[in-house]
Amino acid sequence: MPKTSQAAGLHRASLDKLHDLDAALELMYYGWRGMTLEADDYLARQGLSRPHHRILYVVARRPDIAIGALIEILGISKQALNRPLNLLLERKLLTSKRSPEQHRSKLLRLTVAGQRIEQKASDHERKVMRAAFDRAGVSGAAAWMAVMEAIADNN
Amino acid sequence: MPKTSQAAGLHRASLDKLHDLDAALELMYYGWRGMTLEADDYLARQGLSRPHHRILYVVARRPDIAIGALIEILGISKQALNRPLNLLLERKLLTSKRSPEQHRSKLLRLTVAGQRIEQKASDHERKVMRAAFDRAGVSGAAAWMAVMEAIADNN
DNA sequence: GTATCAAGTCAATATAGTTGACATGAGGGG
DNA sequence: CCCCTCATGTCAACTATATTGACTTGATAC
């Protein structure tokens, strides 16, 4: 587990631009860091990290999700899921129970404590996004979403 | 070193939205993956990965940078830099020489082969950005940049 | 000559992931 | 009842990326 880290500021470096899109590449990098910095810091103070948050985030939005479906969404192996998932269960941030009829699969759910941590961590990220969107206005926010969708769906 | 990986498609999961900014959080995540997917795949085929690309990217834009300055910009420890940097030197993608007067520091430079790989990897990322910007138009691209700057400078 | 700076190296540790192999427990079909 | 499959769980070995701490080497600077 990470110690109470201090989230190195890491100011954006000013590099010469060899291409006109270099600024965009760097903004994607620093944007991701900027959005997740405070959330990661909060999570570290709880003895958790990004993979734990991803699990909590998905389960919050898919109550009673089975483990297999969670693996699918997260895109990792069950062995990789195992450790962070067990920690969350031990800490009672998640519960798992077998459903009455489909007794083969386990259904995951957040506890109240799990909901609190998921919400606080995601709030840190949403706060950053909200501040940026407020500055950009409604049309700027919509344009940002449209560009990000085009990038995300590039596959 | 990674094997010739196949870049798991990992289609965007459709999760219920608990907050109106959840879509933005997910777009940031999938946007980052979308931009870097092909570049990472290309790098893996060269036996390289993201840290190597970051080194090449910075040195390309700061020829004759010293190792200490590179550490600063990348925000990692010198021990963490050591392995990928030595690999790049062994592969002759980078050269290091001591300068005549400041004989204490080593100056890093890309070789022609290093330039080629840096350019190809970055081209994959720029290609994705260009396609998204083309769809969004000049004003959409400008809005995206403005929002990302606000997020990146959140610290 | 001693202190300092830049770089290099060694060891131990943490985190985050992989593949492979195998166990367990439930349900279904013959 | 036996056997197969599915969902889950677990063990082991491995890779990659990072960390901190301790120490060395070589080049200045005073």
PDB file of N, CA and C (backbone and C1' of nucleotides) in Angstrom, chain C residues 27-30, chain D residues 1-4:
ATOM      1  P    DG C  27     -27.279 -24.577  -7.649  1.00  0.00           P
ATOM      2  O5'  DG C  27     -27.361 -25.118  -9.140  1.00  0.00           O
ATOM      3  C5'  DG C  27     -26.434 -24.588 -10.088  1.00  0.00           C
ATOM      4  C4'  DG C  27     -26.819 -24.955 -11.490  1.00  0.00           C
ATOM      5  C3'  DG C  27     -28.120 -25.753 -11.640  1.00  0.00           C
ATOM      6  O3'  DG C  27     -28.752 -25.375 -12.867  1.00  0.00           O
ATOM      7  C1'  DG C  27     -26.238 -27.123 -12.188  1.00  0.00           C
ATOM      8  P    DG C  28     -29.950 -26.190 -13.521  1.00  0.00           P
ATOM      9  O5'  DG C  28     -29.167 -27.120 -14.553  1.00  0.00           O
ATOM     10  C5'  DG C  28     -28.318 -26.540 -15.547  1.00  0.00           C
ATOM     11  C4'  DG C  28     -28.035 -27.553 -16.649  1.00  0.00           C
ATOM     12  C3'  DG C  28     -29.237 -28.428 -17.004  1.00  0.00           C
ATOM     13  O3'  DG C  28     -29.228 -28.667 -18.412  1.00  0.00           O
ATOM     14  C1'  DG C  28     -27.474 -29.784 -16.177  1.00  0.00           C
ATOM     15  P    DG C  29     -30.300 -29.602 -19.099  1.00  0.00           P
ATOM     16  O5'  DG C  29     -29.415 -30.909 -19.317  1.00  0.00           O
ATOM     17  C5'  DG C  29     -28.137 -30.784 -19.959  1.00  0.00           C
ATOM     18  C4'  DG C  29     -27.706 -32.088 -20.590  1.00  0.00           C
ATOM     19  C3'  DG C  29     -28.840 -32.975 -21.067  1.00  0.00           C
ATOM     20  O3'  DG C  29     -28.390 -33.732 -22.191  1.00  0.00           O
ATOM     21  C1'  DG C  29     -27.755 -33.996 -19.206  1.00  0.00           C
ATOM     22  P    DG C  30     -29.316 -34.682 -22.986  1.00  0.00           P
ATOM     23  O5'  DG C  30     -28.843 -36.090 -22.414  1.00  0.00           O
ATOM     24  C5'  DG C  30     -27.622 -36.634 -22.928  1.00  0.00           C
ATOM     25  C4'  DG C  30     -27.199 -37.850 -22.138  1.00  0.00           C
ATOM     26  C3'  DG C  30     -28.123 -39.049 -22.299  1.00  0.00           C
ATOM     27  O3'  DG C  30     -27.381 -40.175 -22.742  1.00  0.00           O
ATOM     28  C1'  DG C  30     -27.661 -38.626 -20.015  1.00  0.00           C
TER      29       DG C  30
ATOM     30  P    DC D   1     -27.234 -40.734  -6.230  1.00  0.00           P
ATOM     31  O5'  DC D   1     -25.987 -41.256  -7.048  1.00  0.00           O
ATOM     32  C5'  DC D   1     -25.826 -42.661  -7.186  1.00  0.00           C
ATOM     33  C4'  DC D   1     -25.025 -42.884  -8.438  1.00  0.00           C
ATOM     34  C3'  DC D   1     -23.706 -42.113  -8.438  1.00  0.00           C
ATOM     35  O3'  DC D   1     -22.716 -42.941  -9.068  1.00  0.00           O
ATOM     36  C1'  DC D   1     -25.034 -41.385 -10.285  1.00  0.00           C
ATOM     37  P    DC D   2     -21.220 -42.508  -8.912  1.00  0.00           P
ATOM     38  O5'  DC D   2     -20.921 -41.935 -10.362  1.00  0.00           O
ATOM     39  C5'  DC D   2     -21.067 -42.811 -11.484  1.00  0.00           C
ATOM     40  C4'  DC D   2     -20.845 -42.048 -12.774  1.00  0.00           C
ATOM     41  C3'  DC D   2     -19.563 -41.205 -12.810  1.00  0.00           C
ATOM     42  O3'  DC D   2     -18.934 -41.445 -14.064  1.00  0.00           O
ATOM     43  C1'  DC D   2     -21.449 -39.849 -13.332  1.00  0.00           C
ATOM     44  P    DC D   3     -17.477 -40.841 -14.311  1.00  0.00           P
ATOM     45  O5'  DC D   3     -17.776 -39.587 -15.258  1.00  0.00           O
ATOM     46  C5'  DC D   3     -18.524 -39.803 -16.455  1.00  0.00           C
ATOM     47  C4'  DC D   3     -18.919 -38.462 -17.057  1.00  0.00           C
ATOM     48  C3'  DC D   3     -17.765 -37.460 -17.165  1.00  0.00           C
ATOM     49  O3'  DC D   3     -17.761 -36.948 -18.482  1.00  0.00           O
ATOM     50  C1'  DC D   3     -19.645 -36.460 -16.148  1.00  0.00           C
ATOM     51  P    DC D   4     -16.438 -36.211 -19.025  1.00  0.00           P
ATOM     52  O5'  DC D   4     -16.991 -34.774 -19.426  1.00  0.00           O
ATOM     53  C5'  DC D   4     -18.191 -34.686 -20.201  1.00  0.00           C
ATOM     54  C4'  DC D   4     -18.823 -33.333 -19.969  1.00  0.00           C
ATOM     55  C3'  DC D   4     -17.843 -32.159 -20.030  1.00  0.00           C
ATOM     56  O3'  DC D   4     -18.216 -31.311 -21.103  1.00  0.00           O
ATOM     57  C1'  DC D   4     -19.315 -31.979 -18.159  1.00  0.00           C
TER      58       DC D   4
END
